Amino acid sequence: MPTLLLNTVSVSPANPRLPFTSTRRASSRHRCRAEASGSGSGSGSSNANEGYRPGGVRGSWVSDYDLYELLGVERSSPQSEIKAAYRSLQKRCHPDVAGAAEGHDMAIVLNEVYALLSDPAARLAYDQEQARRSEFAGYTGRPLYSSWLGAEAERRAVFVDEVRCVGCLKCALHASRTFAIESVYGRARVVAQWADEEDKILDAIQTCPVDCISMVERSDLPALEFLMSKQPRGRVRVSEGNAAGARSPNIFAEVSKFQKRFQEMQQKSETRESRVINHTTSKHIAWKKVALD
């Protein structure tokens, strides 16, 4: 499968590096270039009528791309705009313009992208897959805010429910190396796990007037901090009560569901990658047999 160079960012369908979302559109800055990644141009071709099947050979790489960004169109673009963008890029990637090898390989990729987005059912399946994946955009499996200073054997961690926090400062005064007041909303947050003695941390938890600090499983901390970052919050107003907005779901109840969905997505990605490797390997063997014959 050829490597795609888009806005000077190099990505490969077998090893994608494009982000889930981008703040820049690619419509006026496409550079048509494709580099063979070892499998030859033949490995990138497929039946144009195959359609998009999450987990299939084609689905194994296209689901990792923002195909709309690749074409330089919006997700809501009508079919006519997608077709026009596809034709424009095909002209730029014509072998006479981009070079025989690079143009041929890139044309194969564009054909697959257009075959998917021009099929209503395949496009809907792709959009749904991207929507599921976007839930985990930015999630690395590591805590967002707090560093770990505790013993490796320690399985507990400290977590602040920032939505419930009223910004009273008491936790930060009792355990100033563990807690801090973030500057955007004025709410408490753990910035360093076990940076203070345990007695100080427990005192800080006990002095919280709204009981928003909890001891949690260390393994749950990354998901908790990530989910908290998505919660609606406002600047705290202690004198008026914390009227910044309530959170509808229970974040602690959501953690296990979130982790389960993330694990399922990882397993699907590993399965897709394995299928790509097997598919590419079989193509290599086929080409070698043809060459030997």
CSV table of C-alpha atoms in Angstrom, one decimal:
chain,number,residue,atom,x,y,z
A,1,MET,CA,0.0,0.0,0.0
A,2,PRO,CA,1.5,3.4,-0.9
A,3,THR,CA,2.3,6.0,1.6
A,4,LEU,CA,0.2,9.2,1.5
A,5,LEU,CA,1.8,12.6,2.0
A,6,LEU,CA,-0.8,15.1,2.9
A,7,ASN,CA,0.2,18.7,4.0
A,8,THR,CA,3.7,17.4,4.5
A,9,VAL,CA,2.5,14.8,7.1
A,10,SER,CA,3.5,11.3,6.1
A,11,VAL,CA,1.0,8.5,6.8
A,12,SER,CA,0.6,4.9,5.7
A,13,PRO,CA,-2.6,3.0,5.5
A,14,ALA,CA,-0.9,0.1,7.2
A,15,ASN,CA,0.5,2.4,9.9
A,16,PRO,CA,-1.7,5.5,10.1
A,17,ARG,CA,-0.5,8.6,11.8
A,18,LEU,CA,-3.3,11.0,10.9
A,19,PRO,CA,-5.1,12.5,14.0
A,20,PHE,CA,-8.8,11.9,14.6
A,21,THR,CA,-9.5,15.5,13.9
A,22,SER,CA,-7.7,18.4,12.4
A,23,THR,CA,-8.1,22.2,12.6
A,24,ARG,CA,-6.9,22.6,9.1
A,25,ARG,CA,-8.6,21.6,5.9
A,26,ALA,CA,-6.6,20.1,3.1
A,27,SER,CA,-8.5,21.4,0.0
A,28,SER,CA,-5.9,23.9,-1.2
A,29,ARG,CA,-2.7,22.3,0.0
A,30,HIS,CA,-2.7,18.7,-1.3
A,31,ARG,CA,0.6,17.4,-2.5
A,32,CYS,CA,0.0,14.4,-4.7
A,33,ARG,CA,2.8,11.9,-3.8
A,34,ALA,CA,2.9,8.2,-3.1
A,35,GLU,CA,5.8,6.1,-2.1
A,36,ALA,CA,5.9,2.3,-2.3
A,37,SER,CA,5.9,0.8,1.2
A,38,GLY,CA,7.3,-2.5,0.2
A,39,SER,CA,4.2,-4.2,-1.1
A,40,GLY,CA,4.1,-2.8,-4.6
A,41,SER,CA,1.2,-1.0,-6.3
A,42,GLY,CA,-0.7,-4.2,-6.8
A,43,SER,CA,-1.2,-4.6,-3.0
A,44,GLY,CA,-3.2,-1.5,-2.8
A,45,SER,CA,-5.8,-2.5,-5.4
A,46,SER,CA,-9.2,-4.0,-4.5
A,47,ASN,CA,-12.6,-4.5,-6.0
A,48,ALA,CA,-14.3,-1.1,-6.3
A,49,ASN,CA,-17.6,-2.7,-5.5
A,50,GLU,CA,-16.3,-4.3,-2.3
A,51,GLY,CA,-17.7,-1.6,-0.1
A,52,TYR,CA,-16.7,-0.7,3.4
A,53,ARG,CA,-16.7,-3.4,6.0
A,54,PRO,CA,-15.3,-2.4,9.4
A,55,GLY,CA,-12.7,-5.1,10.1
A,56,GLY,CA,-12.4,-6.1,6.4
A,57,VAL,CA,-9.2,-5.7,4.4
A,58,ARG,CA,-10.2,-2.3,3.1
A,59,GLY,CA,-11.8,-1.3,6.4
A,60,SER,CA,-8.5,-2.2,8.0
A,61,TRP,CA,-6.9,1.0,6.9
A,62,VAL,CA,-9.5,3.5,5.7
A,63,SER,CA,-11.2,3.6,9.2
A,64,ASP,CA,-8.0,5.0,10.5
A,65,TYR,CA,-8.1,8.0,8.2
A,66,ASP,CA,-10.3,11.1,7.9
A,67,LEU,CA,-11.2,10.5,4.3
A,68,TYR,CA,-13.1,13.8,4.0
A,69,GLU,CA,-9.9,15.7,5.0
A,70,LEU,CA,-7.9,13.6,2.5
A,71,LEU,CA,-10.3,14.8,-0.3
A,72,GLY,CA,-10.4,18.3,1.2
A,73,VAL,CA,-14.2,18.3,1.8
A,74,GLU,CA,-16.4,18.6,4.8
A,75,ARG,CA,-18.1,15.6,6.4
A,76,SER,CA,-21.5,17.0,5.4
A,77,SER,CA,-20.5,17.6,1.8
A,78,PRO,CA,-23.0,16.4,-0.8
A,79,GLN,CA,-22.1,13.7,-3.3
A,80,SER,CA,-21.5,16.2,-6.1
A,81,GLU,CA,-18.8,18.0,-4.0
A,82,ILE,CA,-17.1,14.8,-3.2
A,83,LYS,CA,-17.1,13.7,-6.8
A,84,ALA,CA,-15.6,17.1,-7.9
A,85,ALA,CA,-12.9,16.9,-5.3
A,86,TYR,CA,-12.1,13.3,-6.3
A,87,ARG,CA,-11.8,14.3,-10.0
A,88,SER,CA,-9.6,17.3,-9.2
A,89,LEU,CA,-7.2,15.1,-7.2
A,90,GLN,CA,-7.1,12.4,-9.8
A,91,LYS,CA,-6.0,15.0,-12.3
A,92,ARG,CA,-3.2,16.2,-10.0
A,93,CYS,CA,-2.2,12.6,-9.4
A,94,HIS,CA,-2.2,11.6,-13.1
A,95,PRO,CA,1.0,9.7,-13.9
A,96,ASP,CA,1.8,12.4,-16.5
A,97,VAL,CA,1.8,15.0,-13.7
A,98,ALA,CA,2.9,13.2,-10.6
A,99,GLY,CA,5.2,10.6,-12.2
A,100,ALA,CA,4.3,7.1,-13.3
A,101,ALA,CA,4.9,5.2,-10.0
A,102,GLU,CA,3.7,7.9,-7.6
A,103,GLY,CA,0.7,8.8,-9.7
A,104,HIS,CA,-0.4,5.2,-10.2
A,105,ASP,CA,-0.2,4.3,-6.5
A,106,MET,CA,-2.0,7.5,-5.4
A,107,ALA,CA,-4.7,7.0,-8.0
A,108,ILE,CA,-5.4,3.5,-6.5
A,109,VAL,CA,-5.9,5.1,-3.1
A,110,LEU,CA,-8.1,7.8,-4.4
A,111,ASN,CA,-10.2,5.2,-6.2
A,112,GLU,CA,-10.8,3.3,-3.0
A,113,VAL,CA,-11.7,6.4,-1.1
A,114,TYR,CA,-14.1,7.5,-3.7
A,115,ALA,CA,-15.6,4.1,-4.1
A,116,LEU,CA,-16.4,4.1,-0.4
A,117,LEU,CA,-17.7,7.7,-0.1
A,118,SER,CA,-19.8,7.4,-3.2
A,119,ASP,CA,-21.7,4.4,-1.8
A,120,PRO,CA,-24.4,5.6,0.6
A,121,ALA,CA,-24.4,2.4,2.7
A,122,ALA,CA,-20.5,2.3,2.9
A,123,ARG,CA,-20.3,6.0,3.7
A,124,LEU,CA,-22.8,5.6,6.5
A,125,ALA,CA,-20.9,2.6,8.0
A,126,TYR,CA,-17.6,4.6,7.7
A,127,ASP,CA,-19.2,7.7,9.4
A,128,GLN,CA,-20.5,5.5,12.2
A,129,GLU,CA,-17.1,3.9,12.7
A,130,GLN,CA,-15.4,7.3,12.9
A,131,ALA,CA,-18.0,8.5,15.4
A,132,ARG,CA,-17.2,5.5,17.7
A,133,ARG,CA,-13.5,6.1,17.4
A,134,SER,CA,-13.8,9.9,18.1
A,135,GLU,CA,-14.9,9.1,21.6
A,136,PHE,CA,-11.3,8.2,22.4
A,137,ALA,CA,-9.6,11.1,20.7
A,138,GLY,CA,-6.8,12.2,23.0
A,139,TYR,CA,-7.0,9.2,25.3
A,140,THR,CA,-3.6,7.7,25.8
A,141,GLY,CA,-4.3,5.3,28.7
A,142,ARG,CA,-2.2,7.6,30.9
A,143,PRO,CA,-3.4,10.2,33.4
A,144,LEU,CA,-4.0,13.6,31.9
A,145,TYR,CA,-3.2,15.8,34.9
A,146,SER,CA,-1.5,13.9,37.7
A,147,SER,CA,2.0,12.5,37.8
A,148,TRP,CA,2.8,9.4,39.9
A,149,LEU,CA,5.1,9.9,42.9
A,150,GLY,CA,3.8,6.9,45.0
A,151,ALA,CA,5.3,3.5,45.4
A,152,GLU,CA,5.0,1.2,42.4
A,153,ALA,CA,3.1,-1.3,44.6
A,154,GLU,CA,0.5,1.3,45.5
A,155,ARG,CA,-2.8,0.5,43.9
A,156,ARG,CA,-4.8,3.5,45.2
A,157,ALA,CA,-5.0,7.0,43.6
A,158,VAL,CA,-6.6,10.2,44.6
A,159,PHE,CA,-9.3,11.8,42.3
A,160,VAL,CA,-11.2,15.0,42.5
A,161,ASP,CA,-14.7,15.3,41.1
A,162,GLU,CA,-14.2,18.8,39.7
A,163,VAL,CA,-17.8,19.3,38.8
A,164,ARG,CA,-18.8,19.0,42.4
A,165,CYS,CA,-15.9,21.0,43.7
A,166,VAL,CA,-16.7,24.5,45.1
A,167,GLY,CA,-13.2,25.9,45.0
A,168,CYS,CA,-12.9,26.2,48.8
A,169,LEU,CA,-9.0,25.7,48.7
A,170,LYS,CA,-9.0,23.5,51.8
A,171,CYS,CA,-7.5,20.4,50.1
A,172,ALA,CA,-4.7,22.5,48.6
A,173,LEU,CA,-3.9,24.0,52.0
A,174,HIS,CA,-3.8,20.6,53.7
A,175,ALA,CA,-1.8,18.8,51.0
A,176,SER,CA,-0.3,21.5,48.8
A,177,ARG,CA,2.0,19.2,46.9
A,178,THR,CA,-0.8,16.8,45.9
A,179,PHE,CA,-3.6,19.2,45.2
A,180,ALA,CA,-3.7,22.4,43.2
A,181,ILE,CA,-6.4,24.9,42.1
A,182,GLU,CA,-6.6,24.9,38.3
A,183,SER,CA,-6.7,28.4,36.8
A,184,VAL,CA,-9.6,28.1,34.3
A,185,TYR,CA,-12.5,27.1,36.5
A,186,GLY,CA,-11.0,27.6,40.0
A,187,ARG,CA,-11.5,24.0,41.0
A,188,ALA,CA,-9.3,21.6,42.8
A,189,ARG,CA,-7.3,18.9,41.0
A,190,VAL,CA,-4.7,16.3,41.9
A,191,VAL,CA,-1.5,17.2,40.2
A,192,ALA,CA,0.9,14.7,41.9
A,193,GLN,CA,-0.2,11.4,43.3
A,194,TRP,CA,1.1,10.7,46.8
A,195,ALA,CA,3.3,13.8,46.8
A,196,ASP,CA,2.3,14.4,50.4
A,197,GLU,CA,2.2,12.1,53.4
A,198,GLU,CA,-0.9,9.9,53.5
A,199,ASP,CA,-2.1,11.5,56.7
A,200,LYS,CA,-2.2,14.9,55.0
A,201,ILE,CA,-4.0,13.6,52.0
A,202,LEU,CA,-6.6,11.9,54.2
A,203,ASP,CA,-7.1,15.1,56.2
A,204,ALA,CA,-7.6,17.0,52.9
A,205,ILE,CA,-10.3,14.5,51.9
A,206,GLN,CA,-12.0,14.8,55.2
A,207,THR,CA,-12.1,18.6,55.1
A,208,CYS,CA,-13.8,18.8,51.7
A,209,PRO,CA,-17.2,20.3,52.4
A,210,VAL,CA,-18.9,18.7,49.4
A,211,ASP,CA,-17.2,15.3,49.6
A,212,CYS,CA,-15.7,15.5,46.1
A,213,ILE,CA,-12.4,13.8,46.7
A,214,SER,CA,-12.1,10.0,46.5
A,215,MET,CA,-9.6,7.2,46.7
A,216,VAL,CA,-9.9,5.2,43.5
A,217,GLU,CA,-8.2,2.3,41.8
A,218,ARG,CA,-5.0,3.4,40.2
A,219,SER,CA,-5.9,1.5,37.0
A,220,ASP,CA,-9.1,3.6,36.7
A,221,LEU,CA,-7.3,7.0,37.1
A,222,PRO,CA,-6.5,7.6,33.4
A,223,ALA,CA,-10.1,7.0,32.3
A,224,LEU,CA,-11.4,9.1,35.2
A,225,GLU,CA,-9.3,12.1,34.4
A,226,PHE,CA,-10.0,11.8,30.7
A,227,LEU,CA,-13.8,11.6,31.3
A,228,MET,CA,-13.6,14.5,33.7
A,229,SER,CA,-11.9,16.6,31.1
A,230,LYS,CA,-15.0,16.2,28.9
A,231,GLN,CA,-17.5,17.3,31.6
A,232,PRO,CA,-19.1,20.8,31.4
A,233,ARG,CA,-17.8,23.1,34.0
A,234,GLY,CA,-17.9,26.8,34.8
A,235,ARG,CA,-16.1,29.2,37.1
A,236,VAL,CA,-16.9,28.4,40.7
A,237,ARG,CA,-18.8,31.0,42.7
A,238,VAL,CA,-18.5,30.0,46.3
A,239,SER,CA,-20.7,32.8,47.7
A,240,GLU,CA,-23.6,31.8,45.4
A,241,GLY,CA,-23.0,28.0,45.6
A,242,ASN,CA,-21.6,25.9,42.9
A,243,ALA,CA,-24.1,26.6,40.1
A,244,ALA,CA,-21.8,25.9,37.2
A,245,GLY,CA,-23.9,23.0,36.0
A,246,ALA,CA,-24.7,19.5,37.0
A,247,ARG,CA,-23.3,16.4,35.3
A,248,SER,CA,-26.0,13.9,34.2
A,249,PRO,CA,-24.1,10.6,34.2
A,250,ASN,CA,-22.2,9.3,37.2
A,251,ILE,CA,-18.6,9.4,36.2
A,252,PHE,CA,-17.6,6.5,38.4
A,253,ALA,CA,-20.3,4.3,36.7
A,254,GLU,CA,-19.1,5.4,33.3
A,255,VAL,CA,-15.5,4.4,33.8
A,256,SER,CA,-16.0,0.6,33.4
A,257,LYS,CA,-18.1,1.1,30.3
A,258,PHE,CA,-15.6,3.5,28.8
A,259,GLN,CA,-12.7,1.1,29.5
A,260,LYS,CA,-14.6,-1.8,28.0
A,261,ARG,CA,-15.4,0.2,24.8
A,262,PHE,CA,-11.8,1.2,24.6
A,263,GLN,CA,-10.5,-2.3,24.9
A,264,GLU,CA,-13.0,-3.5,22.3
A,265,MET,CA,-11.7,-0.8,19.9
A,266,GLN,CA,-8.1,-1.8,20.5
A,267,GLN,CA,-8.9,-5.4,19.9
A,268,LYS,CA,-10.6,-4.5,16.6
A,269,SER,CA,-7.6,-2.4,15.6
A,270,GLU,CA,-5.2,-5.2,16.3
A,271,THR,CA,-7.4,-7.6,14.3
A,272,ARG,CA,-7.5,-5.2,11.4
A,273,GLU,CA,-3.7,-4.7,11.6
A,274,SER,CA,-3.2,-8.5,11.6
A,275,ARG,CA,-5.4,-8.8,8.5
A,276,VAL,CA,-3.4,-6.1,6.7
A,277,ILE,CA,-0.2,-7.9,7.5
A,278,ASN,CA,-1.6,-11.2,6.3
A,279,HIS,CA,-3.1,-9.6,3.2
A,280,THR,CA,0.2,-7.9,2.3
A,281,THR,CA,2.2,-11.0,2.9
A,282,SER,CA,0.0,-13.1,0.6
A,283,LYS,CA,0.4,-10.4,-2.1
A,284,HIS,CA,4.2,-10.6,-1.7
A,285,ILE,CA,4.1,-14.3,-2.1
A,286,ALA,CA,1.9,-14.1,-5.1
A,287,TRP,CA,4.1,-11.5,-6.8
A,288,LYS,CA,7.3,-13.6,-6.1
A,289,LYS,CA,5.7,-16.7,-7.6
A,290,VAL,CA,4.8,-14.7,-10.7
A,291,ALA,CA,8.3,-13.3,-10.9
A,292,LEU,CA,9.8,-16.8,-10.6
A,293,ASP,CA,7.5,-18.2,-13.2
